[in-house]
C-alpha positions as MATLAB code, in Angstrom:
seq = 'XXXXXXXXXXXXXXXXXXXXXXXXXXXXXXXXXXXXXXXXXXXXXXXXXXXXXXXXXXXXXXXXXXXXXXXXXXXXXXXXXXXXXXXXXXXXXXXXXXXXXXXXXXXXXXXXXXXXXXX';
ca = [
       0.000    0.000    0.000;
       2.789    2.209   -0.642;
       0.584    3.989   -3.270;
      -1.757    5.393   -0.253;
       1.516    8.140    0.616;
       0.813    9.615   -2.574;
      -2.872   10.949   -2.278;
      -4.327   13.067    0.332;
      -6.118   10.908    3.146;
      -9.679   12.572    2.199;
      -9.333   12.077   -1.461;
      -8.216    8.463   -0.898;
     -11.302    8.163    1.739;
     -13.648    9.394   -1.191;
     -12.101    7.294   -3.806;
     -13.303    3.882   -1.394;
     -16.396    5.489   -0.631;
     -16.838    5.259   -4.388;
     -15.819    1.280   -4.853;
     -17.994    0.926   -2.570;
     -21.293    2.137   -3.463;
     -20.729    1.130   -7.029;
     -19.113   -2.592   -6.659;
     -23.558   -3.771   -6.434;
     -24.928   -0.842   -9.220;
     -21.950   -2.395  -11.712;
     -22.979   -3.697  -14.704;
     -26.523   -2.086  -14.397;
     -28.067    1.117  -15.642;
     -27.827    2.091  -12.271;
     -24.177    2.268  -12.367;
     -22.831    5.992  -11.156;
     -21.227    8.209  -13.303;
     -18.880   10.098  -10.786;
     -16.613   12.950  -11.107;
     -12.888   12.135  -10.851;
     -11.786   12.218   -7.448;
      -8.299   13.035   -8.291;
      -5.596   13.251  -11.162;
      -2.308   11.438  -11.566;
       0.108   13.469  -13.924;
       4.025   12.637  -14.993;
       5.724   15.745  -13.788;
       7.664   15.136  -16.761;
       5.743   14.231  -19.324;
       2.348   13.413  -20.938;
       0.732   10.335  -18.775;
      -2.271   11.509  -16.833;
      -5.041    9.740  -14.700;
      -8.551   10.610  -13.629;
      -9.634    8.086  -10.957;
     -13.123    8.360   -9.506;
     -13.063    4.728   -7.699;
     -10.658    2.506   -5.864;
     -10.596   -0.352   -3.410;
      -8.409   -0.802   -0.239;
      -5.712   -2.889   -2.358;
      -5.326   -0.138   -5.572;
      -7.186   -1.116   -7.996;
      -8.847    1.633   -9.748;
     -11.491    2.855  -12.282;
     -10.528    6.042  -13.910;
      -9.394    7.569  -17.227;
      -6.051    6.610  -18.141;
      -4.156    8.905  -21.039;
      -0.454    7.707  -21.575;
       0.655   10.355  -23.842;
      -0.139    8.548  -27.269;
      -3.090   10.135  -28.591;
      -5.326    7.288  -27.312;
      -7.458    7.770  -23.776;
      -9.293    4.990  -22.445;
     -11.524    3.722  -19.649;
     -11.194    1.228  -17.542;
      -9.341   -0.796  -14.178;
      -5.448    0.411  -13.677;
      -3.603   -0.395  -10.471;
      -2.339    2.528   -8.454;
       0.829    0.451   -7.629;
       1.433    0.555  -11.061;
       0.666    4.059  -11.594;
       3.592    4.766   -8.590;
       5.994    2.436   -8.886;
       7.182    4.441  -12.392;
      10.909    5.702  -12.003;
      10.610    8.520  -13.474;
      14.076   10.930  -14.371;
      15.831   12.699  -11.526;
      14.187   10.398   -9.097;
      10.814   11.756   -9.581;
       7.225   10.188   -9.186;
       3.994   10.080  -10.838;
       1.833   13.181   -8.439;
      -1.184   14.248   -7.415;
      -2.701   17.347   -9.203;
      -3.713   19.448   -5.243;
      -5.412   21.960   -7.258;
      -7.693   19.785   -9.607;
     -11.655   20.175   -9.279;
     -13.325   18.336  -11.256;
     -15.961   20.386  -13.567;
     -17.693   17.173  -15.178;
     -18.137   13.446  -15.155;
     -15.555   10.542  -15.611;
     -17.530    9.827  -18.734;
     -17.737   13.556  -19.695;
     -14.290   13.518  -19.503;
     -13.467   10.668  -21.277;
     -15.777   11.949  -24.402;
     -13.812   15.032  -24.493;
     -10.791   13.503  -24.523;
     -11.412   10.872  -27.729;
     -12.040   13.695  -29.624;
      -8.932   15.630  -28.709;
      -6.768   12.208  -28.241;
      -6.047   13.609  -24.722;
      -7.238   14.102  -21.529;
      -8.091   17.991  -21.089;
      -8.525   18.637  -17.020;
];
C-alpha cells in the first residue's frame, strides 16, 4: 500500500467510498457516473489519470491517457501508476489543485475527440 503516501487521506477516503457504493450498481443502468476524485500526472511528461473509484488494495477505475493520442476507460492499479521511475528520481503526483468540472464519462468523451485528456 505504498501507493496510499501519494494521495491526500480525504481524497483516498472518497475514492473507497466510491468502490464501494458502485461494486452492487456495476454492470446495471444504475451504475454511477462520478466525477474524478483526483488526477495522476508525470511531472515530466504526458501520462495523466482521472480516478473516480478505488478499493483498499489499488485497484482503480478512472481515465487513463499515456501520452499517445489514445485515452481509455477502464481498471489500472495505483501500484502501477507509482511504482514508475521517473528521471531525476521523480514520481507520478497528485494534481492538489484539480476540481473536477464534469463526469468521468464527460471527460473521457472530451478527450477521444482531442486524443487527450483535457482537465
Amino acid at each position: 500500500m505504498e501507493w496510499t503516501k501519494h494521495i491526500r487521506p480525504t481524497d483516498l477516503q472518497q475514492l473507497i467510498i466510491n468502490w464501494e457504493e458502485q461494486q452492487p450498481l456495476k454492470g446495471t443502468r444504475l451504475e454511477n457516473d462520478y466525477e474524478p476524485v483526483v488526477k495522476i500526472f508525470n511531472p515530466v511528461g504526458a501520462a495523466t489519470f482521472l480516478i473516480s473509484e478505488c478499493d483498499n488494495e489499488g485497484l482503480a477505475f478512472g481515465l487513463s491517457d499515456l501520452g499517445v493520442g489514445s485515452p481509455e476507460l477502464g481498471y489500472i492499479s495505483m501500484d502501477e501508476i507509482f511504482s514508475v521511475q521517473l528521471p531525476g528520481g521523480l514520481t507520478m503526483e497528485q494534481d492538489i489543485y484539480f476540481k473536477p468540472k464534469q463526469t468521468l464519462s464527460q471527460y473521457a468523451d472530451e478527450a477521444r475527440s482531442k486524443g487527450r485528456i483535457v482537465a
